[in-house]
Coordinates of C-alpha atoms in Angstrom, one line a residue:
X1 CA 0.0 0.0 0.0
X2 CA 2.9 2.2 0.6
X3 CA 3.6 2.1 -2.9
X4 CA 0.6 4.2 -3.9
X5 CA 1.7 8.2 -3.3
X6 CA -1.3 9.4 -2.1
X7 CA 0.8 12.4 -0.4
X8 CA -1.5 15.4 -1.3
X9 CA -2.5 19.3 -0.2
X10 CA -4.8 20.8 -1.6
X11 CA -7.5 21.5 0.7
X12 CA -9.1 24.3 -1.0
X13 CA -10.0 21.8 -3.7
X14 CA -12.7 19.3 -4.2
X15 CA -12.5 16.3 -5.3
X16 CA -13.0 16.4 -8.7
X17 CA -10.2 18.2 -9.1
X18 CA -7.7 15.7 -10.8
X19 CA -5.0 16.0 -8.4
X20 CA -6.9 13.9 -6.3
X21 CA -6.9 11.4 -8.7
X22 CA -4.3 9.4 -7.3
X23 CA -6.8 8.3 -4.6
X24 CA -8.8 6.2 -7.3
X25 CA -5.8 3.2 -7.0
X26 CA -7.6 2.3 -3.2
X27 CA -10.9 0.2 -4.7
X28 CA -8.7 -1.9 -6.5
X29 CA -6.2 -2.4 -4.2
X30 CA -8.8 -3.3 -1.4
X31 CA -10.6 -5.8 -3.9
X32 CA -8.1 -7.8 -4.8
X33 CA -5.9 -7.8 -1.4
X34 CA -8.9 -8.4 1.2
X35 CA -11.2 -10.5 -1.2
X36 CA -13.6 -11.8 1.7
X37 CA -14.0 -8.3 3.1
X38 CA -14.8 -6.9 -0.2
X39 CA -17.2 -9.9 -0.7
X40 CA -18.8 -9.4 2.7
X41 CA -19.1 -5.8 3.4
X42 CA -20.9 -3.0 1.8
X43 CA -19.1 -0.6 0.0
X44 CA -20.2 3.0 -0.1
X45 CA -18.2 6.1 -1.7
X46 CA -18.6 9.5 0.4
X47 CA -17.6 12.8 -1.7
X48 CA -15.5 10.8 -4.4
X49 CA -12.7 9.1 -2.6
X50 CA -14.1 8.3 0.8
X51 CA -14.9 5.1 1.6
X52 CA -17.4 3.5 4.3
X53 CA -17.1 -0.2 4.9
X54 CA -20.4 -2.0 6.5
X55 CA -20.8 -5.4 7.8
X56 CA -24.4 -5.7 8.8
X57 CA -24.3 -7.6 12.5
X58 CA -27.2 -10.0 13.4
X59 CA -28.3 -8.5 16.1
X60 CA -30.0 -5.1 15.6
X61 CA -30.2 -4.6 19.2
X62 CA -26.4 -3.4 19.5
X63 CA -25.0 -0.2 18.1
X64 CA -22.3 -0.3 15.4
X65 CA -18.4 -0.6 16.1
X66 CA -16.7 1.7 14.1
X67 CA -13.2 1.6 12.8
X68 CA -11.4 4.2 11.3
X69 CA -8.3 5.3 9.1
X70 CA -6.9 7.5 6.4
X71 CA -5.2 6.6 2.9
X72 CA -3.4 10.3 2.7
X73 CA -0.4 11.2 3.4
X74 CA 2.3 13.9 4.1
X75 CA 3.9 15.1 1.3
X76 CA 7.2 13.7 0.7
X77 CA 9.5 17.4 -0.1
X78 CA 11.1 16.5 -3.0
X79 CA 14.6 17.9 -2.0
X80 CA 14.7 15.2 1.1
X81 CA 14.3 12.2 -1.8
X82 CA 18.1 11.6 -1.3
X83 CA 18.3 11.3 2.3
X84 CA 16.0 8.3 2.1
X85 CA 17.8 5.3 2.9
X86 CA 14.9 3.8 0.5
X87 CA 12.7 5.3 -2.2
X88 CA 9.8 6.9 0.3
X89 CA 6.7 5.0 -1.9
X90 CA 8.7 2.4 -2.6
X91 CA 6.9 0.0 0.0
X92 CA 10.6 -1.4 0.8
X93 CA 11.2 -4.3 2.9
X94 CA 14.7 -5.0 4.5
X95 CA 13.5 -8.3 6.3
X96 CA 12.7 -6.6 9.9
X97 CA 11.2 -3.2 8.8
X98 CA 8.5 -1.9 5.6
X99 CA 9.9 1.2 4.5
X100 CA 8.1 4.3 3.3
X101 CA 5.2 7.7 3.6
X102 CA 2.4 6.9 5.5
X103 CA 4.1 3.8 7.1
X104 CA 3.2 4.6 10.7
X105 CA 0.7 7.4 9.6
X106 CA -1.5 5.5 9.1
X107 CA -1.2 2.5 6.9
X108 CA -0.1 0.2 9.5
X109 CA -3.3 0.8 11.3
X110 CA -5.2 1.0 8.7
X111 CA -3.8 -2.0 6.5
X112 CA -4.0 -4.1 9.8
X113 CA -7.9 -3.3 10.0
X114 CA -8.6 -5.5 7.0
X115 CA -5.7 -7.8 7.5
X116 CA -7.8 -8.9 10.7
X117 CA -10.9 -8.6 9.3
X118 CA -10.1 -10.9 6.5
X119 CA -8.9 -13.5 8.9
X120 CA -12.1 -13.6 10.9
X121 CA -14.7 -13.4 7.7
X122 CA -12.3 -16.2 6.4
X123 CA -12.5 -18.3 9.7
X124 CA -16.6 -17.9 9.6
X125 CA -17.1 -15.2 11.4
X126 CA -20.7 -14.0 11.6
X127 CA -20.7 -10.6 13.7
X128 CA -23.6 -10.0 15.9
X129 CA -23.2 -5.9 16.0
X130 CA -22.4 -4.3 12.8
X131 CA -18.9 -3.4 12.0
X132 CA -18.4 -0.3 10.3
X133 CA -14.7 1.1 8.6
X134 CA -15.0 4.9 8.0
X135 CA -11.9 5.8 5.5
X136 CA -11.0 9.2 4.8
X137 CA -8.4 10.6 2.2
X138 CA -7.6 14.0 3.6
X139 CA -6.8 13.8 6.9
X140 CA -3.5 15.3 6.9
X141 CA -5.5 18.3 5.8
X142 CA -8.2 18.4 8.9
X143 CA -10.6 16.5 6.7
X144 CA -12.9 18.5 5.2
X145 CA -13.2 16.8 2.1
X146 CA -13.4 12.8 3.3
X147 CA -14.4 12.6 7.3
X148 CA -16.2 15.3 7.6
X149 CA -18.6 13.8 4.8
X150 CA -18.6 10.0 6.2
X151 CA -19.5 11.5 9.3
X152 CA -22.4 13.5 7.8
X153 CA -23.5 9.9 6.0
X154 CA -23.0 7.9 9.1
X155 CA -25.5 10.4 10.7
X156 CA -27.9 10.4 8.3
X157 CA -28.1 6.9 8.3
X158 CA -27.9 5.4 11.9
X159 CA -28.4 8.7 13.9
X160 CA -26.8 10.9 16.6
X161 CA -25.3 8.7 19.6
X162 CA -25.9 5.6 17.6
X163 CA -22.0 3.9 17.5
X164 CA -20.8 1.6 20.4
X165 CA -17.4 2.8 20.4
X166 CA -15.1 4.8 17.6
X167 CA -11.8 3.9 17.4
X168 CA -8.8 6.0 15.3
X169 CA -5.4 6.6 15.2
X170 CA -3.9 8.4 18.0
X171 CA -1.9 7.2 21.4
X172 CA 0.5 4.5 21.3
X173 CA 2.4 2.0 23.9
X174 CA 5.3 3.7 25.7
X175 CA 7.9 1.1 27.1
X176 CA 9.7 3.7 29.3
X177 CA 6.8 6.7 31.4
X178 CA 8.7 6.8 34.2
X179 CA 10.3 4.1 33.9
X180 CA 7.1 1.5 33.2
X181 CA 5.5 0.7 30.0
X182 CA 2.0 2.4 29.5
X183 CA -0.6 2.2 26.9
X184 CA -1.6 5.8 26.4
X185 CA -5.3 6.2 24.1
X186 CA -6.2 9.3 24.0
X187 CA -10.0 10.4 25.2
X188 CA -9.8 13.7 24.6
X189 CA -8.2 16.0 22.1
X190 CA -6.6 19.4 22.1
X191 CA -8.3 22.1 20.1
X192 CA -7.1 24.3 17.2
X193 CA -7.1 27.4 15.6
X194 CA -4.9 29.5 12.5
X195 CA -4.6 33.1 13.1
X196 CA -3.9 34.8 10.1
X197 CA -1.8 38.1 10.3
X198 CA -2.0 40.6 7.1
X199 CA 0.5 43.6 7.2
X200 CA -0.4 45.9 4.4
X201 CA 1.5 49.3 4.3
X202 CA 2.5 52.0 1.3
X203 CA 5.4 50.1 -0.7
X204 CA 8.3 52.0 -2.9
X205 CA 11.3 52.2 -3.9
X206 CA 13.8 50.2 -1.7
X207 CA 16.2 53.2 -2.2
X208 CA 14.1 55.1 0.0
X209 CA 13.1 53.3 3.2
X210 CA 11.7 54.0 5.7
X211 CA 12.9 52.9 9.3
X212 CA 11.4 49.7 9.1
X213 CA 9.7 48.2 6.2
X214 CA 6.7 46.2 6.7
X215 CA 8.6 42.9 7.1
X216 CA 10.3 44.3 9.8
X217 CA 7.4 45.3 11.5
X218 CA 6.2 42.2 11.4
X219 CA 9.2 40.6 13.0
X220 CA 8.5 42.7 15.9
X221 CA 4.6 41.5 16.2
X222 CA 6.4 38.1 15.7
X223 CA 8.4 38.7 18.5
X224 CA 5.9 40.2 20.7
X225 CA 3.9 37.0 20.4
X226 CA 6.8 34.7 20.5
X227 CA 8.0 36.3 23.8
X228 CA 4.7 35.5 25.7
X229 CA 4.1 32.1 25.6
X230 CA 0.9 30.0 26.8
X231 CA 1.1 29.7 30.7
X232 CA 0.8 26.2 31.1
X233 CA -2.5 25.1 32.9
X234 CA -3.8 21.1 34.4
X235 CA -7.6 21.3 35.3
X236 CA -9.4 17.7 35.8
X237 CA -11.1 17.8 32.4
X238 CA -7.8 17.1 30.7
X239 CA -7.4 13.8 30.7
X240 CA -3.9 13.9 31.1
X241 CA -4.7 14.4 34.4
X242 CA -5.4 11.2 35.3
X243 CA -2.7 9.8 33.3
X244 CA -0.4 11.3 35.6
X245 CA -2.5 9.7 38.2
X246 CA -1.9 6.6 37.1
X247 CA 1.5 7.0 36.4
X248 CA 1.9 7.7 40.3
X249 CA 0.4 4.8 41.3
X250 CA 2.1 2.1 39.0
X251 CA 5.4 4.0 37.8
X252 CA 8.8 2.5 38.8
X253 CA 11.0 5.4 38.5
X254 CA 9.0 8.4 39.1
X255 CA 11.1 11.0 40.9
X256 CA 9.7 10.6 44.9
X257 CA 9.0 14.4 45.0
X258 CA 6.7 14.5 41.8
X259 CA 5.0 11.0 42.9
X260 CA 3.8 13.0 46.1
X261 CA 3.1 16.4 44.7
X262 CA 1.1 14.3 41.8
X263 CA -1.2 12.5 44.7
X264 CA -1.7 15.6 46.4
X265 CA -3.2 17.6 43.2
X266 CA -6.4 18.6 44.8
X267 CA -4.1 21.1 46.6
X268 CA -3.2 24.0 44.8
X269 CA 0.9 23.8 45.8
X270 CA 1.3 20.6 44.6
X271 CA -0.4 21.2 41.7
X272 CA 1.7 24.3 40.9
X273 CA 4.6 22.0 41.4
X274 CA 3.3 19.3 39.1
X275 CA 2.6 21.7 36.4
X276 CA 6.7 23.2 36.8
X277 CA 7.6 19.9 36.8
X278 CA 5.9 18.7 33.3
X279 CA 6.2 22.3 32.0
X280 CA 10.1 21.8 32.2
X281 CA 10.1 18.9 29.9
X282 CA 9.7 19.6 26.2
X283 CA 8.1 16.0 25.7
X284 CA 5.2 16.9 27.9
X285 CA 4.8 20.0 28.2
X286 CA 2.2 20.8 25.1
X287 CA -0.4 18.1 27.0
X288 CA -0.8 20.8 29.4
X289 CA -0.1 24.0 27.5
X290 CA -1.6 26.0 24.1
X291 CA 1.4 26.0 21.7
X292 CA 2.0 28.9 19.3
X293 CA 4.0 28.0 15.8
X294 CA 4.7 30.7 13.4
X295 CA 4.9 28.8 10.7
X296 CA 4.6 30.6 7.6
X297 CA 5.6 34.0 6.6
X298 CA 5.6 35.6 3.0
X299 CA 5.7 38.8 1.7
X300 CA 8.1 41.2 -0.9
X301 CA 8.6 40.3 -4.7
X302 CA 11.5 42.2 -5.5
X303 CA 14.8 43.1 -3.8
X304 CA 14.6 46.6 -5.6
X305 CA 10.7 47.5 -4.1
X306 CA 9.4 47.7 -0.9
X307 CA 6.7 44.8 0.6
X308 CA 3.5 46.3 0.1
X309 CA 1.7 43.1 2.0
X310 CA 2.8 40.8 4.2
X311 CA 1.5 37.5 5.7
X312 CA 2.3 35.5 8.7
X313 CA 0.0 32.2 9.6
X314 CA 0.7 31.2 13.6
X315 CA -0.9 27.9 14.6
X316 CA -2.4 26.9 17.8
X317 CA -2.9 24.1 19.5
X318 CA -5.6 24.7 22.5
X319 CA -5.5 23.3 25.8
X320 CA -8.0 22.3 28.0
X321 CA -9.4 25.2 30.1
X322 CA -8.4 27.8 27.6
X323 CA -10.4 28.8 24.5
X324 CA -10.4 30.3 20.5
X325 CA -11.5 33.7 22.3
X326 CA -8.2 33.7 24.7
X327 CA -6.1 33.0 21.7
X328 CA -7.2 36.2 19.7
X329 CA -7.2 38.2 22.5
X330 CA -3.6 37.1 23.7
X331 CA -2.7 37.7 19.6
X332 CA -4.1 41.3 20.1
X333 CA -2.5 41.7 23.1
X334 CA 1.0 41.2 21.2
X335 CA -0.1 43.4 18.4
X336 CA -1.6 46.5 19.8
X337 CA 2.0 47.9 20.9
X338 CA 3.3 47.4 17.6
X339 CA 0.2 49.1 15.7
X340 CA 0.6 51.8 18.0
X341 CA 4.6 52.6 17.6
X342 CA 4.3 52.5 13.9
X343 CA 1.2 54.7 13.5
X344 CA -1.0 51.3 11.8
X345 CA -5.1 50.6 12.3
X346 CA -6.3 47.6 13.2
X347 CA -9.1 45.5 12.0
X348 CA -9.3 42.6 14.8
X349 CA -11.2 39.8 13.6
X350 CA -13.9 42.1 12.4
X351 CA -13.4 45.3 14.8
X352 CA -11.8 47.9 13.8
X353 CA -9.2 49.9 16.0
X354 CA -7.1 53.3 15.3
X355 CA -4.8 55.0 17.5
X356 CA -4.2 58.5 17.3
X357 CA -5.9 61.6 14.7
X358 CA -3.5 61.3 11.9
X359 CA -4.4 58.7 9.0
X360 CA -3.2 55.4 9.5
X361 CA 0.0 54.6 7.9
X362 CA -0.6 50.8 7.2
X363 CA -3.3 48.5 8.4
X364 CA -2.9 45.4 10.3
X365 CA -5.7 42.5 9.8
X366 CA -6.3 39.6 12.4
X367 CA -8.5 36.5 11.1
X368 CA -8.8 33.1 11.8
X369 CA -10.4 30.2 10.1
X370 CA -11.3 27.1 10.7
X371 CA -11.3 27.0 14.8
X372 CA -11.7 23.8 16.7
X373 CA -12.5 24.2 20.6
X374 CA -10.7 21.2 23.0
X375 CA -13.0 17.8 21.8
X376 CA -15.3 16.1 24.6
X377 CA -13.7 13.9 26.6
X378 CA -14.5 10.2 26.6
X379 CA -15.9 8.9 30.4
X380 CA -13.8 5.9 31.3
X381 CA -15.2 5.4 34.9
X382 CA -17.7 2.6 34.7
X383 CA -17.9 2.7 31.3
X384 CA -17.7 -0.8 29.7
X385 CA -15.9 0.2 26.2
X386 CA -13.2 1.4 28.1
X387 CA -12.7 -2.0 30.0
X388 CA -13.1 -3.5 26.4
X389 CA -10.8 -1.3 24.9
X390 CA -8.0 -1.7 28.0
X391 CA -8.5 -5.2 28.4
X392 CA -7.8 -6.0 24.9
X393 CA -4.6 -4.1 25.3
X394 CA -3.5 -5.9 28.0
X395 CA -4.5 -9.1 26.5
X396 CA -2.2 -8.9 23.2
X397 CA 0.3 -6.7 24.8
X398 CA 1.3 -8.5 28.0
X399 CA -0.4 -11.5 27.9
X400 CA 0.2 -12.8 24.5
X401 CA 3.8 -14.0 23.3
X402 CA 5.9 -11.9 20.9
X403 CA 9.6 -11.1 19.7
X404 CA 8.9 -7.9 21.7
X405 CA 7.0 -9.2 25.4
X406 CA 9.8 -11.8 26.4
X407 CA 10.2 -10.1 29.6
X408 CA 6.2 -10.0 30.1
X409 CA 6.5 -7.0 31.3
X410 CA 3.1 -5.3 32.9
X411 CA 1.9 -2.9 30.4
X412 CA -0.7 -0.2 32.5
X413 CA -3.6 1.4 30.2
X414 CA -4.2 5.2 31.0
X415 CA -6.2 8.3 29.3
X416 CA -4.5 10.5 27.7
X417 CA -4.6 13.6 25.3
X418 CA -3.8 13.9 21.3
X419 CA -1.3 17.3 21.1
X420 CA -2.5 16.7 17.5
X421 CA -5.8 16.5 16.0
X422 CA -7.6 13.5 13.9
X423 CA -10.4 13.1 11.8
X424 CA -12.5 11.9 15.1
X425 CA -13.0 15.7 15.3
X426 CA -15.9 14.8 12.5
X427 CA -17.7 12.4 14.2
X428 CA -18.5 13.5 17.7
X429 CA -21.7 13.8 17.4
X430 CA -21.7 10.1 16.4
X431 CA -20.9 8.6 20.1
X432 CA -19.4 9.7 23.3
X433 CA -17.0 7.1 23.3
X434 CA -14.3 8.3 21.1
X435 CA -11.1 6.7 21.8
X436 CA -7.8 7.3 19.8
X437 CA -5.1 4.9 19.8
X438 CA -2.9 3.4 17.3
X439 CA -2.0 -0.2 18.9
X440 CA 1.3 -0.7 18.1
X441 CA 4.6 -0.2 20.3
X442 CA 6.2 3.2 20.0
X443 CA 9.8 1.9 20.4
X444 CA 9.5 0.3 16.8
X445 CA 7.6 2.4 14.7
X446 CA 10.3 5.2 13.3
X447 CA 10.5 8.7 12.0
X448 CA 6.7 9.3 11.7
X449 CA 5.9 12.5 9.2
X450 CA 10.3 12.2 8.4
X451 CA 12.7 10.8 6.1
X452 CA 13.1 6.9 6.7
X453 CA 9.6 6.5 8.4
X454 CA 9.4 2.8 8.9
X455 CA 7.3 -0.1 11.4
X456 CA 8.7 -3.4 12.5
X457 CA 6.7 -6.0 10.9
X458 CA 6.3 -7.9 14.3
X459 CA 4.9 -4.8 15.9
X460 CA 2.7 -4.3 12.6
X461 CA 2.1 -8.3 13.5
X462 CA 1.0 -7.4 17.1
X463 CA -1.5 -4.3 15.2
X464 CA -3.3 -7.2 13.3
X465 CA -3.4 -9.0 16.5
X466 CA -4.9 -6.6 18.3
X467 CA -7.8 -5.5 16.2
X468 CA -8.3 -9.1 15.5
X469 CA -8.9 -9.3 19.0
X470 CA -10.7 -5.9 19.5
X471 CA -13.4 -7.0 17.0
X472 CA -14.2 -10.0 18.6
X473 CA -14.5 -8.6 21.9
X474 CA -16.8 -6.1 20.9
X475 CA -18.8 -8.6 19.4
X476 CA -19.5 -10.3 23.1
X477 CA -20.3 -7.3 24.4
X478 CA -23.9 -5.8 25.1

């Protein structure tokens, strides 16, 4: 599958534009790899290219499972070709490793889905609940074009809160959280917004400038923004919370200090002391902080005139407690000084601010698009899919033998939070129970989104095992 390069962006396209033609290769592919499942489930094409998978069950008593994946991925830059120690759609297989885009994200989740499902249908399995795959093709792209339309279909057709469980990509298994291994699925999800950032001024002739063009006014509002980073925060809704929780209980090597301060949250000292703690690390800091990337910045066409526009794009990744509102007005907050020395207007996400009698010399524009407040969190206390879900961990992961469980190490489930967002951000009105997880252990899946992304193909083994497992599971189940 990693030999079809479905690495794509263009998300202000539909699909019948042709460069998404490279997404037609996934029928096929599906038909003649997983014969039984083709033979078995309905097929149903969503907005072109995405594709929803349905086994009916027999009894139409229990809600529907649903499974779900992507078939995009990240562009491969063509300049990083050569640093490949393999082609990157090349699908290469050294004899412990396949090679290759979209190997970790997320065709080893996604491939291992019909790899299990192929090896129940073939062994007679009848399902009792119905088993539904919801695949996307733009996730990579926040999914406007393939989740967001499965979930509208999968609403139409069964209903609001009318799937058992939904399970994605997301959290994986950690051999080393202070020092014990952990199975980390995510049950909640941070939120996300763009802020956009126009600079227009009078350009010119570069000959003439003035004290600072409009490039280097934006470096200061980059720098005002970049010199006030998100406070970091840890209220009980996040459910990283709890995953520290955990940690403290079942943890070998968790410093004594933090073990203490971590039981004692529910004063406000030690939580202040748990939050300086994680806040130090870079590794966990974002689970309990909004981040702030400038990532893009353009503007100027010619080293002979002066910039006339210029553009900067910051992204932000909210964290539980804060919101979309707090981020424009800490964005204002950083920009107003800067409007203000250099004599510029403001239009803040639709009001409009001068400063001063004299006519504006430039205007500065705030907008954002696209906003995603922090997702519902998944209940996990007495709710039976989470027992299912952590059982079935536990059960392949530590119980069963593979090259990697030897040792039989104890491997402790725990909620956790995606820094990231998935296509489950389409589909919550679709079930409470919303778990993200990709089952496979972190220490041998490489390089995800980077040159020589690769999986182990005994941890791609212990995937298949796992939703081999999950799916019958869920089948006993009420």
């Amino acid at each position: 599958m990693i030999k079809l390069p479905e690495d794509i962006d263009v998300s202000n396209k539909k699909p019948r534009d042709s460069r998404w033609n490279v997404f037609k290769c996934f029928d096929s592919y599906f038909n003649s790899t997983f014969p039984k499942v083709s033979s078995r489930f309905d097929l149903i094409h969503v907005n072109t290219y995405g594709l929803v998978y349905i086994l009916n069950g027999t009894d139409k008593t229990k809600k529907p499972l649903l499974l779900t994946a992507h078939t995009d991925v990240v562009p491969v830059p063509e300049n990083t070709i050569p640093r490949w120690t393999y082609p990157p759609f090349e699908g290469h297989f050294d004899g412990e490793c396949v090679w290759g885009r979209g190997a970790e994200d997320c065709k080893n989740s996604l491939v291992a889905i019909f790899e299990s499902l192929e090896l129940l249908l073939g062994q007679g399995f009848t399902p009792k609940r119905t088993i539904v795959l919801g695949i996307g093709f733009d996730e990579e792209i926040s999914g406007h074009h393939g989740a967001y339309h499965i979930g509208q279909y999968l609403l139409n057709r069964f209903g609001p809160d009318s799937i058992y469980l939904l399970l994605d990509e997301g959290g994986n298994i950690s051999e080393d959280v202070y020092g014990s291994s952990f199975a980390l699925p995510a049950t909640g999800e941070k939120g996300y917004v763009d802020v956009f950032i126009k600079l227009a001024t009078t350009g010119g002739h570069s000959s003439i400038p003035p004290s600072h063009t409009s490039i280097g006014i934006m470096a200061k509002i980059i720098d005002a923004i970049e010199d006030e980073p998100y406070e970091p925060q840890l209220i009980e809704e996040n459910p990283y919370y709890k995953m520290l929780q955990c940690a403290a209980e079942h943890s070998e090597s968790m410093d004594p200090k933090l073990r203490k301060n971590i039981r004692s949250m529910h004063l406000e000292s030690s939580k202040k002391n748990v939050i300086k703690a994680i806040a130090e690390n870079i590794s966990s800091k974002y689970f309990i902080s909004t981040s702030q990337a400038v990532d893009i910045i353009h503007g100027g066409l010619k080293i002979n005139a002066l910039p006339e526009e210029v553009v900067t794009e910051v992204n932000h990744r909210i964290i539980y407690g804060s919101s979309i509102g707090q981020i424009r007005e800490k964005v204002l907050r950083a920009v107003r000084p800067v409007a203000k020395r250099f004599g510029l207007s403001i239009d803040a996400f639709g009001v409009r601010m001068e400063f001063g009698d004299s006519t504006p010399l430039g205007k500065v524009t705030l907008t954002t698009y696209d906003g995603l407040q922090t997702a519902p969190v998944t209940p996990i206390e007495n709710n039976p899919t989470w027992k299912l879900l952590s059982g079935t961990i536990r059960h392949v992961f530590e119980d069963s033998k593979s090259a990697f469980n030897v040792n039989q190490k104890p491997i402790f489930v725990a909620p956790s939070i995606m820094s990231g967002n998935t296509d489950t951000r389409h589909y919550w009105n679709l079930t409470k129970n919303i778990y993200r997880f990709n089952p496979i252990r972190g220490d041998y899946s490489y390089n995800i989104h980077a040159i020589d992304e690769r999986v182990h193909l005994d941890a791609h083994l212990e995937t298949v095992a796992f939703f081999y497992d999950f799916v019958r599971n869920a089948d006993q189940i009420r």
